[in-house]
């Protein structure tokens, strides 16, 4: 079986598993998590009893995660998104479904960032700092960080330098698109600088690392 067919079958199986969260249609937003990757995130939330979630980059998957947390009865999600249209859609959908008590979307424009590699941009430093500080003060340290933005490649590098101070011991760090060269570069640097080791799940291209105790 070739790799493309294997990935398609994995996505179909994941869609079936995710069907309890598909209460209504959601449009696909740019750079959306593949179904197999989203199912892996949901597994980590449930099996790891994750309760304080932060994601870089949001979309329809953010709504599904919010539905999961609401139905489970505990947990909170903070989503950071640079694209105004995507952030507005997710925020409005969360309000419409009455999920504002478990999930919040922050639209943070891309700007030069002190932790960025080269000329890459990341989310607005002060805005992210203020939002994350308030989120952690209210709900506790982050025990799941999902990196699916911004954009692609080494632009995602600042996530760990920025969030390492608010990660709980044993927190899961998940990185989408881990098969791409830019993301591979980021994972190697994080491993060297923060003593994290990542494993990539076959057919999902989702890399998972665990913060040091």
JSON list of C-alpha atoms in Angstrom, two decimals:
[
{"chain": "A", "resi": 1, "resn": "UNK", "atom": "CA", "xyz": [0.00, 0.00, 0.00]},
{"chain": "A", "resi": 2, "resn": "UNK", "atom": "CA", "xyz": [1.50, 3.37, -0.99]},
{"chain": "A", "resi": 3, "resn": "UNK", "atom": "CA", "xyz": [1.90, 6.21, 1.50]},
{"chain": "A", "resi": 4, "resn": "UNK", "atom": "CA", "xyz": [-0.82, 8.42, 0.01]},
{"chain": "A", "resi": 5, "resn": "UNK", "atom": "CA", "xyz": [-3.44, 5.66, 0.17]},
{"chain": "A", "resi": 6, "resn": "UNK", "atom": "CA", "xyz": [-2.34, 4.75, 3.69]},
{"chain": "A", "resi": 7, "resn": "UNK", "atom": "CA", "xyz": [-2.82, 8.36, 4.81]},
{"chain": "A", "resi": 8, "resn": "UNK", "atom": "CA", "xyz": [-6.25, 8.56, 3.18]},
{"chain": "A", "resi": 9, "resn": "UNK", "atom": "CA", "xyz": [-7.38, 5.38, 4.93]},
{"chain": "A", "resi": 10, "resn": "UNK", "atom": "CA", "xyz": [-6.05, 6.68, 8.24]},
{"chain": "A", "resi": 11, "resn": "UNK", "atom": "CA", "xyz": [-8.02, 9.90, 7.76]},
{"chain": "A", "resi": 12, "resn": "UNK", "atom": "CA", "xyz": [-11.20, 8.00, 6.94]},
{"chain": "A", "resi": 13, "resn": "UNK", "atom": "CA", "xyz": [-10.82, 5.84, 10.04]},
{"chain": "A", "resi": 14, "resn": "UNK", "atom": "CA", "xyz": [-10.18, 8.97, 12.11]},
{"chain": "A", "resi": 15, "resn": "UNK", "atom": "CA", "xyz": [-13.30, 10.69, 10.76]},
{"chain": "A", "resi": 16, "resn": "UNK", "atom": "CA", "xyz": [-15.33, 7.69, 11.88]},
{"chain": "A", "resi": 17, "resn": "UNK", "atom": "CA", "xyz": [-13.81, 7.86, 15.36]},
{"chain": "A", "resi": 18, "resn": "UNK", "atom": "CA", "xyz": [-14.42, 11.63, 15.54]},
{"chain": "A", "resi": 19, "resn": "UNK", "atom": "CA", "xyz": [-18.04, 11.35, 14.42]},
{"chain": "A", "resi": 20, "resn": "UNK", "atom": "CA", "xyz": [-19.47, 11.85, 17.97]},
{"chain": "A", "resi": 21, "resn": "UNK", "atom": "CA", "xyz": [-18.00, 15.38, 17.88]},
{"chain": "A", "resi": 22, "resn": "UNK", "atom": "CA", "xyz": [-19.39, 16.15, 14.42]},
{"chain": "A", "resi": 23, "resn": "UNK", "atom": "CA", "xyz": [-22.71, 17.53, 15.61]},
{"chain": "A", "resi": 24, "resn": "UNK", "atom": "CA", "xyz": [-22.93, 19.89, 12.65]},
{"chain": "A", "resi": 25, "resn": "UNK", "atom": "CA", "xyz": [-21.02, 20.93, 9.55]},
{"chain": "A", "resi": 26, "resn": "UNK", "atom": "CA", "xyz": [-17.86, 23.01, 9.94]},
{"chain": "A", "resi": 27, "resn": "UNK", "atom": "CA", "xyz": [-16.02, 24.58, 7.01]},
{"chain": "A", "resi": 28, "resn": "UNK", "atom": "CA", "xyz": [-12.39, 23.72, 6.41]},
{"chain": "A", "resi": 29, "resn": "UNK", "atom": "CA", "xyz": [-10.04, 26.57, 7.25]},
{"chain": "A", "resi": 30, "resn": "UNK", "atom": "CA", "xyz": [-6.50, 27.08, 5.89]},
{"chain": "A", "resi": 31, "resn": "UNK", "atom": "CA", "xyz": [-3.84, 24.74, 7.32]},
{"chain": "A", "resi": 32, "resn": "UNK", "atom": "CA", "xyz": [-6.45, 22.58, 9.07]},
{"chain": "A", "resi": 33, "resn": "UNK", "atom": "CA", "xyz": [-5.32, 19.55, 11.07]},
{"chain": "A", "resi": 34, "resn": "UNK", "atom": "CA", "xyz": [-5.79, 16.33, 9.14]},
{"chain": "A", "resi": 35, "resn": "UNK", "atom": "CA", "xyz": [-8.43, 14.04, 10.69]},
{"chain": "A", "resi": 36, "resn": "UNK", "atom": "CA", "xyz": [-5.80, 11.48, 11.74]},
{"chain": "A", "resi": 37, "resn": "UNK", "atom": "CA", "xyz": [-3.77, 14.19, 13.47]},
{"chain": "A", "resi": 38, "resn": "UNK", "atom": "CA", "xyz": [-6.86, 15.61, 15.17]},
{"chain": "A", "resi": 39, "resn": "UNK", "atom": "CA", "xyz": [-7.84, 12.16, 16.42]},
{"chain": "A", "resi": 40, "resn": "UNK", "atom": "CA", "xyz": [-4.34, 11.80, 17.89]},
{"chain": "A", "resi": 41, "resn": "UNK", "atom": "CA", "xyz": [-4.76, 15.14, 19.69]},
{"chain": "A", "resi": 42, "resn": "UNK", "atom": "CA", "xyz": [-8.14, 14.06, 21.06]},
{"chain": "A", "resi": 43, "resn": "UNK", "atom": "CA", "xyz": [-6.58, 10.80, 22.27]},
{"chain": "A", "resi": 44, "resn": "UNK", "atom": "CA", "xyz": [-3.86, 12.75, 24.08]},
{"chain": "A", "resi": 45, "resn": "UNK", "atom": "CA", "xyz": [-6.42, 15.02, 25.74]},
{"chain": "A", "resi": 46, "resn": "UNK", "atom": "CA", "xyz": [-8.45, 12.06, 27.00]},
{"chain": "A", "resi": 47, "resn": "UNK", "atom": "CA", "xyz": [-5.72, 9.53, 27.80]},
{"chain": "A", "resi": 48, "resn": "UNK", "atom": "CA", "xyz": [-3.46, 12.16, 29.34]},
{"chain": "A", "resi": 49, "resn": "UNK", "atom": "CA", "xyz": [-6.30, 13.88, 31.22]},
{"chain": "A", "resi": 50, "resn": "UNK", "atom": "CA", "xyz": [-5.17, 17.20, 29.76]},
{"chain": "A", "resi": 51, "resn": "UNK", "atom": "CA", "xyz": [-7.08, 20.17, 31.16]},
{"chain": "A", "resi": 52, "resn": "UNK", "atom": "CA", "xyz": [-5.23, 23.37, 30.21]},
{"chain": "A", "resi": 53, "resn": "UNK", "atom": "CA", "xyz": [-4.72, 23.50, 26.44]},
{"chain": "A", "resi": 54, "resn": "UNK", "atom": "CA", "xyz": [-3.05, 26.13, 24.27]},
{"chain": "A", "resi": 55, "resn": "UNK", "atom": "CA", "xyz": [-2.91, 25.94, 20.48]},
{"chain": "A", "resi": 56, "resn": "UNK", "atom": "CA", "xyz": [-0.98, 28.05, 18.01]},
{"chain": "A", "resi": 57, "resn": "UNK", "atom": "CA", "xyz": [-3.19, 28.26, 14.94]},
{"chain": "A", "resi": 58, "resn": "UNK", "atom": "CA", "xyz": [-6.90, 27.55, 15.08]},
{"chain": "A", "resi": 59, "resn": "UNK", "atom": "CA", "xyz": [-9.68, 26.29, 12.83]},
{"chain": "A", "resi": 60, "resn": "UNK", "atom": "CA", "xyz": [-12.60, 23.89, 12.78]},
{"chain": "A", "resi": 61, "resn": "UNK", "atom": "CA", "xyz": [-10.49, 21.54, 14.89]},
{"chain": "A", "resi": 62, "resn": "UNK", "atom": "CA", "xyz": [-10.58, 24.14, 17.68]},
{"chain": "A", "resi": 63, "resn": "UNK", "atom": "CA", "xyz": [-14.37, 23.91, 17.76]},
{"chain": "A", "resi": 64, "resn": "UNK", "atom": "CA", "xyz": [-14.20, 20.12, 17.95]},
{"chain": "A", "resi": 65, "resn": "UNK", "atom": "CA", "xyz": [-11.76, 20.32, 20.86]},
{"chain": "A", "resi": 66, "resn": "UNK", "atom": "CA", "xyz": [-14.06, 22.79, 22.62]},
{"chain": "A", "resi": 67, "resn": "UNK", "atom": "CA", "xyz": [-16.99, 20.42, 22.12]},
{"chain": "A", "resi": 68, "resn": "UNK", "atom": "CA", "xyz": [-14.90, 17.62, 23.59]},
{"chain": "A", "resi": 69, "resn": "UNK", "atom": "CA", "xyz": [-13.98, 19.65, 26.68]},
{"chain": "A", "resi": 70, "resn": "UNK", "atom": "CA", "xyz": [-17.58, 20.78, 27.19]},
{"chain": "A", "resi": 71, "resn": "UNK", "atom": "CA", "xyz": [-18.96, 17.26, 26.94]},
{"chain": "A", "resi": 72, "resn": "UNK", "atom": "CA", "xyz": [-16.26, 15.90, 29.24]},
{"chain": "A", "resi": 73, "resn": "UNK", "atom": "CA", "xyz": [-17.17, 18.56, 31.76]},
{"chain": "A", "resi": 74, "resn": "UNK", "atom": "CA", "xyz": [-13.75, 20.06, 32.48]},
{"chain": "A", "resi": 75, "resn": "UNK", "atom": "CA", "xyz": [-10.78, 21.67, 30.74]},
{"chain": "A", "resi": 76, "resn": "UNK", "atom": "CA", "xyz": [-10.09, 24.95, 28.92]},
{"chain": "A", "resi": 77, "resn": "UNK", "atom": "CA", "xyz": [-8.59, 25.91, 25.56]},
{"chain": "A", "resi": 78, "resn": "UNK", "atom": "CA", "xyz": [-6.81, 29.08, 24.45]},
{"chain": "A", "resi": 79, "resn": "UNK", "atom": "CA", "xyz": [-6.31, 29.42, 20.70]},
{"chain": "A", "resi": 80, "resn": "UNK", "atom": "CA", "xyz": [-3.93, 31.94, 19.15]},
{"chain": "A", "resi": 81, "resn": "UNK", "atom": "CA", "xyz": [-4.46, 32.77, 15.48]},
{"chain": "A", "resi": 82, "resn": "UNK", "atom": "CA", "xyz": [-2.90, 35.39, 13.22]},
{"chain": "A", "resi": 83, "resn": "UNK", "atom": "CA", "xyz": [-5.48, 35.30, 10.43]},
{"chain": "A", "resi": 84, "resn": "UNK", "atom": "CA", "xyz": [-8.33, 37.67, 11.23]},
{"chain": "A", "resi": 85, "resn": "UNK", "atom": "CA", "xyz": [-10.93, 35.83, 9.14]},
{"chain": "A", "resi": 86, "resn": "UNK", "atom": "CA", "xyz": [-10.15, 32.43, 10.65]},
{"chain": "A", "resi": 87, "resn": "UNK", "atom": "CA", "xyz": [-10.09, 33.81, 14.20]},
{"chain": "A", "resi": 88, "resn": "UNK", "atom": "CA", "xyz": [-13.42, 35.56, 13.66]},
{"chain": "A", "resi": 89, "resn": "UNK", "atom": "CA", "xyz": [-15.06, 32.40, 12.30]},
{"chain": "A", "resi": 90, "resn": "UNK", "atom": "CA", "xyz": [-13.89, 30.21, 15.18]},
{"chain": "A", "resi": 91, "resn": "UNK", "atom": "CA", "xyz": [-14.81, 32.80, 17.81]},
{"chain": "A", "resi": 92, "resn": "UNK", "atom": "CA", "xyz": [-18.30, 33.26, 16.35]},
{"chain": "A", "resi": 93, "resn": "UNK", "atom": "CA", "xyz": [-18.84, 29.50, 16.15]},
{"chain": "A", "resi": 94, "resn": "UNK", "atom": "CA", "xyz": [-17.80, 29.07, 19.77]},
{"chain": "A", "resi": 95, "resn": "UNK", "atom": "CA", "xyz": [-20.27, 31.78, 20.80]},
{"chain": "A", "resi": 96, "resn": "UNK", "atom": "CA", "xyz": [-23.05, 30.29, 18.69]},
{"chain": "A", "resi": 97, "resn": "UNK", "atom": "CA", "xyz": [-22.58, 26.86, 20.28]},
{"chain": "A", "resi": 98, "resn": "UNK", "atom": "CA", "xyz": [-22.31, 28.27, 23.80]},
{"chain": "A", "resi": 99, "resn": "UNK", "atom": "CA", "xyz": [-18.71, 27.11, 24.19]},
{"chain": "A", "resi": 100, "resn": "UNK", "atom": "CA", "xyz": [-17.25, 30.38, 25.38]},
{"chain": "A", "resi": 101, "resn": "UNK", "atom": "CA", "xyz": [-16.87, 29.01, 28.91]},
{"chain": "A", "resi": 102, "resn": "UNK", "atom": "CA", "xyz": [-14.32, 26.40, 27.74]},
{"chain": "A", "resi": 103, "resn": "UNK", "atom": "CA", "xyz": [-12.54, 28.02, 24.78]},
{"chain": "A", "resi": 104, "resn": "UNK", "atom": "CA", "xyz": [-11.25, 31.45, 23.79]},
{"chain": "A", "resi": 105, "resn": "UNK", "atom": "CA", "xyz": [-9.70, 32.67, 20.53]},
{"chain": "A", "resi": 106, "resn": "UNK", "atom": "CA", "xyz": [-7.14, 35.47, 20.44]},
{"chain": "A", "resi": 107, "resn": "UNK", "atom": "CA", "xyz": [-6.34, 37.12, 17.12]},
{"chain": "A", "resi": 108, "resn": "UNK", "atom": "CA", "xyz": [-2.66, 38.07, 17.31]},
{"chain": "A", "resi": 109, "resn": "UNK", "atom": "CA", "xyz": [-1.03, 39.60, 14.22]},
{"chain": "A", "resi": 110, "resn": "UNK", "atom": "CA", "xyz": [2.36, 38.41, 13.06]},
{"chain": "A", "resi": 111, "resn": "UNK", "atom": "CA", "xyz": [5.21, 40.77, 13.95]},
{"chain": "A", "resi": 112, "resn": "UNK", "atom": "CA", "xyz": [8.98, 40.60, 14.38]},
{"chain": "A", "resi": 113, "resn": "UNK", "atom": "CA", "xyz": [9.71, 38.56, 17.50]},
{"chain": "A", "resi": 114, "resn": "UNK", "atom": "CA", "xyz": [12.85, 38.40, 19.66]},
{"chain": "A", "resi": 115, "resn": "UNK", "atom": "CA", "xyz": [12.76, 34.59, 19.68]},
{"chain": "A", "resi": 116, "resn": "UNK", "atom": "CA", "xyz": [12.21, 34.19, 15.93]},
{"chain": "A", "resi": 117, "resn": "UNK", "atom": "CA", "xyz": [14.80, 32.64, 13.64]},
{"chain": "A", "resi": 118, "resn": "UNK", "atom": "CA", "xyz": [16.16, 35.10, 11.12]},
{"chain": "A", "resi": 119, "resn": "UNK", "atom": "CA", "xyz": [13.50, 37.36, 9.65]},
{"chain": "A", "resi": 120, "resn": "UNK", "atom": "CA", "xyz": [10.59, 35.06, 10.49]},
{"chain": "A", "resi": 121, "resn": "UNK", "atom": "CA", "xyz": [7.60, 36.59, 12.29]},
{"chain": "A", "resi": 122, "resn": "UNK", "atom": "CA", "xyz": [5.52, 35.21, 15.15]},
{"chain": "A", "resi": 123, "resn": "UNK", "atom": "CA", "xyz": [2.46, 36.27, 17.12]},
{"chain": "A", "resi": 124, "resn": "UNK", "atom": "CA", "xyz": [2.53, 39.73, 18.72]},
{"chain": "A", "resi": 125, "resn": "UNK", "atom": "CA", "xyz": [4.77, 39.30, 21.82]},
{"chain": "A", "resi": 126, "resn": "UNK", "atom": "CA", "xyz": [2.96, 41.54, 24.30]},
{"chain": "A", "resi": 127, "resn": "UNK", "atom": "CA", "xyz": [-0.51, 40.38, 23.29]},
{"chain": "A", "resi": 128, "resn": "UNK", "atom": "CA", "xyz": [0.45, 36.72, 23.66]},
{"chain": "A", "resi": 129, "resn": "UNK", "atom": "CA", "xyz": [2.17, 37.38, 26.98]},
{"chain": "A", "resi": 130, "resn": "UNK", "atom": "CA", "xyz": [-0.87, 39.14, 28.43]},
{"chain": "A", "resi": 131, "resn": "UNK", "atom": "CA", "xyz": [-3.38, 36.57, 27.20]},
{"chain": "A", "resi": 132, "resn": "UNK", "atom": "CA", "xyz": [-1.36, 33.53, 28.27]},
{"chain": "A", "resi": 133, "resn": "UNK", "atom": "CA", "xyz": [-0.52, 35.04, 31.66]},
{"chain": "A", "resi": 134, "resn": "UNK", "atom": "CA", "xyz": [-4.21, 35.65, 32.37]},
{"chain": "A", "resi": 135, "resn": "UNK", "atom": "CA", "xyz": [-5.13, 32.16, 31.12]},
{"chain": "A", "resi": 136, "resn": "UNK", "atom": "CA", "xyz": [-2.53, 30.44, 33.30]},
{"chain": "A", "resi": 137, "resn": "UNK", "atom": "CA", "xyz": [-3.36, 32.55, 36.34]},
{"chain": "A", "resi": 138, "resn": "UNK", "atom": "CA", "xyz": [-6.99, 31.47, 36.04]},
{"chain": "A", "resi": 139, "resn": "UNK", "atom": "CA", "xyz": [-6.64, 27.79, 35.09]},
{"chain": "A", "resi": 140, "resn": "UNK", "atom": "CA", "xyz": [-3.10, 26.69, 35.97]},
{"chain": "A", "resi": 141, "resn": "UNK", "atom": "CA", "xyz": [-0.06, 25.63, 33.99]},
{"chain": "A", "resi": 142, "resn": "UNK", "atom": "CA", "xyz": [-0.45, 24.44, 30.40]},
{"chain": "A", "resi": 143, "resn": "UNK", "atom": "CA", "xyz": [-0.45, 20.65, 30.12]},
{"chain": "A", "resi": 144, "resn": "UNK", "atom": "CA", "xyz": [-0.95, 20.44, 26.35]},
{"chain": "A", "resi": 145, "resn": "UNK", "atom": "CA", "xyz": [0.61, 22.74, 23.75]},
{"chain": "A", "resi": 146, "resn": "UNK", "atom": "CA", "xyz": [-0.43, 22.18, 20.14]},
{"chain": "A", "resi": 147, "resn": "UNK", "atom": "CA", "xyz": [1.72, 23.94, 17.53]},
{"chain": "A", "resi": 148, "resn": "UNK", "atom": "CA", "xyz": [-0.07, 24.19, 14.19]},
{"chain": "A", "resi": 149, "resn": "UNK", "atom": "CA", "xyz": [0.91, 27.74, 13.29]},
{"chain": "A", "resi": 150, "resn": "UNK", "atom": "CA", "xyz": [1.78, 30.30, 12.32]},
{"chain": "A", "resi": 151, "resn": "UNK", "atom": "CA", "xyz": [2.23, 29.50, 8.67]},
{"chain": "A", "resi": 152, "resn": "UNK", "atom": "CA", "xyz": [4.88, 26.82, 8.31]},
{"chain": "A", "resi": 153, "resn": "UNK", "atom": "CA", "xyz": [8.52, 25.89, 8.71]},
{"chain": "A", "resi": 154, "resn": "UNK", "atom": "CA", "xyz": [10.89, 27.57, 11.15]},
{"chain": "A", "resi": 155, "resn": "UNK", "atom": "CA", "xyz": [8.38, 30.38, 11.76]},
{"chain": "A", "resi": 156, "resn": "UNK", "atom": "CA", "xyz": [7.01, 28.06, 14.46]},
{"chain": "A", "resi": 157, "resn": "UNK", "atom": "CA", "xyz": [10.26, 28.01, 16.46]},
{"chain": "A", "resi": 158, "resn": "UNK", "atom": "CA", "xyz": [9.31, 30.68, 19.09]},
{"chain": "A", "resi": 159, "resn": "UNK", "atom": "CA", "xyz": [6.50, 28.54, 20.51]},
{"chain": "A", "resi": 160, "resn": "UNK", "atom": "CA", "xyz": [8.69, 26.62, 22.92]},
{"chain": "A", "resi": 161, "resn": "UNK", "atom": "CA", "xyz": [10.92, 29.52, 24.03]},
{"chain": "A", "resi": 162, "resn": "UNK", "atom": "CA", "xyz": [7.75, 31.52, 24.72]},
{"chain": "A", "resi": 163, "resn": "UNK", "atom": "CA", "xyz": [5.69, 28.81, 26.45]},
{"chain": "A", "resi": 164, "resn": "UNK", "atom": "CA", "xyz": [8.33, 26.77, 28.28]},
{"chain": "A", "resi": 165, "resn": "UNK", "atom": "CA", "xyz": [7.90, 28.85, 31.44]},
{"chain": "A", "resi": 166, "resn": "UNK", "atom": "CA", "xyz": [4.19, 28.01, 31.68]},
{"chain": "A", "resi": 167, "resn": "UNK", "atom": "CA", "xyz": [4.33, 24.32, 30.79]},
{"chain": "A", "resi": 168, "resn": "UNK", "atom": "CA", "xyz": [3.37, 21.91, 33.55]},
{"chain": "A", "resi": 169, "resn": "UNK", "atom": "CA", "xyz": [5.75, 19.02, 34.36]},
{"chain": "A", "resi": 170, "resn": "UNK", "atom": "CA", "xyz": [4.90, 16.22, 31.96]},
{"chain": "A", "resi": 171, "resn": "UNK", "atom": "CA", "xyz": [3.04, 18.51, 29.55]},
{"chain": "A", "resi": 172, "resn": "UNK", "atom": "CA", "xyz": [2.55, 17.22, 26.02]},
{"chain": "A", "resi": 173, "resn": "UNK", "atom": "CA", "xyz": [3.94, 19.30, 23.15]},
{"chain": "A", "resi": 174, "resn": "UNK", "atom": "CA", "xyz": [2.40, 18.36, 19.79]},
{"chain": "A", "resi": 175, "resn": "UNK", "atom": "CA", "xyz": [3.60, 19.69, 16.44]},
{"chain": "A", "resi": 176, "resn": "UNK", "atom": "CA", "xyz": [1.62, 19.28, 13.23]},
{"chain": "A", "resi": 177, "resn": "UNK", "atom": "CA", "xyz": [3.22, 18.91, 9.77]},
{"chain": "A", "resi": 178, "resn": "UNK", "atom": "CA", "xyz": [6.27, 17.31, 11.38]},
{"chain": "A", "resi": 179, "resn": "UNK", "atom": "CA", "xyz": [7.31, 15.66, 8.11]},
{"chain": "A", "resi": 180, "resn": "UNK", "atom": "CA", "xyz": [8.23, 18.99, 6.47]},
{"chain": "A", "resi": 181, "resn": "UNK", "atom": "CA", "xyz": [11.88, 20.16, 6.42]},
{"chain": "A", "resi": 182, "resn": "UNK", "atom": "CA", "xyz": [11.17, 23.43, 8.25]},
{"chain": "A", "resi": 183, "resn": "UNK", "atom": "CA", "xyz": [9.34, 21.70, 11.08]},
{"chain": "A", "resi": 184, "resn": "UNK", "atom": "CA", "xyz": [12.08, 19.09, 11.26]},
{"chain": "A", "resi": 185, "resn": "UNK", "atom": "CA", "xyz": [14.60, 21.89, 11.76]},
{"chain": "A", "resi": 186, "resn": "UNK", "atom": "CA", "xyz": [12.50, 23.30, 14.59]},
{"chain": "A", "resi": 187, "resn": "UNK", "atom": "CA", "xyz": [12.16, 19.90, 16.28]},
{"chain": "A", "resi": 188, "resn": "UNK", "atom": "CA", "xyz": [15.92, 19.33, 16.14]},
{"chain": "A", "resi": 189, "resn": "UNK", "atom": "CA", "xyz": [16.62, 22.74, 17.67]},
{"chain": "A", "resi": 190, "resn": "UNK", "atom": "CA", "xyz": [14.03, 22.23, 20.41]},
{"chain": "A", "resi": 191, "resn": "UNK", "atom": "CA", "xyz": [15.55, 18.83, 21.21]},
{"chain": "A", "resi": 192, "resn": "UNK", "atom": "CA", "xyz": [19.00, 20.37, 21.52]},
{"chain": "A", "resi": 193, "resn": "UNK", "atom": "CA", "xyz": [17.98, 23.48, 23.45]},
{"chain": "A", "resi": 194, "resn": "UNK", "atom": "CA", "xyz": [15.21, 22.16, 25.70]},
{"chain": "A", "resi": 195, "resn": "UNK", "atom": "CA", "xyz": [16.13, 18.47, 26.10]},
{"chain": "A", "resi": 196, "resn": "UNK", "atom": "CA", "xyz": [12.87, 17.35, 24.48]},
{"chain": "A", "resi": 197, "resn": "UNK", "atom": "CA", "xyz": [12.64, 14.23, 22.35]},
{"chain": "A", "resi": 198, "resn": "UNK", "atom": "CA", "xyz": [9.88, 13.98, 19.79]},
{"chain": "A", "resi": 199, "resn": "UNK", "atom": "CA", "xyz": [8.31, 10.96, 18.12]},
{"chain": "A", "resi": 200, "resn": "UNK", "atom": "CA", "xyz": [6.26, 11.27, 14.95]},
{"chain": "A", "resi": 201, "resn": "UNK", "atom": "CA", "xyz": [3.18, 9.08, 14.67]},
{"chain": "A", "resi": 202, "resn": "UNK", "atom": "CA", "xyz": [3.03, 7.28, 11.31]},
{"chain": "A", "resi": 203, "resn": "UNK", "atom": "CA", "xyz": [0.41, 8.60, 8.87]},
{"chain": "A", "resi": 204, "resn": "UNK", "atom": "CA", "xyz": [-0.53, 11.57, 11.07]},
{"chain": "A", "resi": 205, "resn": "UNK", "atom": "CA", "xyz": [2.68, 13.65, 10.70]},
{"chain": "A", "resi": 206, "resn": "UNK", "atom": "CA", "xyz": [2.07, 14.77, 14.29]},
{"chain": "A", "resi": 207, "resn": "UNK", "atom": "CA", "xyz": [5.17, 14.91, 16.48]},
{"chain": "A", "resi": 208, "resn": "UNK", "atom": "CA", "xyz": [4.76, 14.51, 20.23]},
{"chain": "A", "resi": 209, "resn": "UNK", "atom": "CA", "xyz": [7.19, 15.44, 22.97]},
{"chain": "A", "resi": 210, "resn": "UNK", "atom": "CA", "xyz": [6.83, 15.50, 26.76]},
{"chain": "A", "resi": 211, "resn": "UNK", "atom": "CA", "xyz": [8.12, 18.38, 28.89]},
{"chain": "A", "resi": 212, "resn": "UNK", "atom": "CA", "xyz": [10.63, 17.42, 31.57]},
{"chain": "A", "resi": 213, "resn": "UNK", "atom": "CA", "xyz": [9.33, 16.64, 35.03]}
]
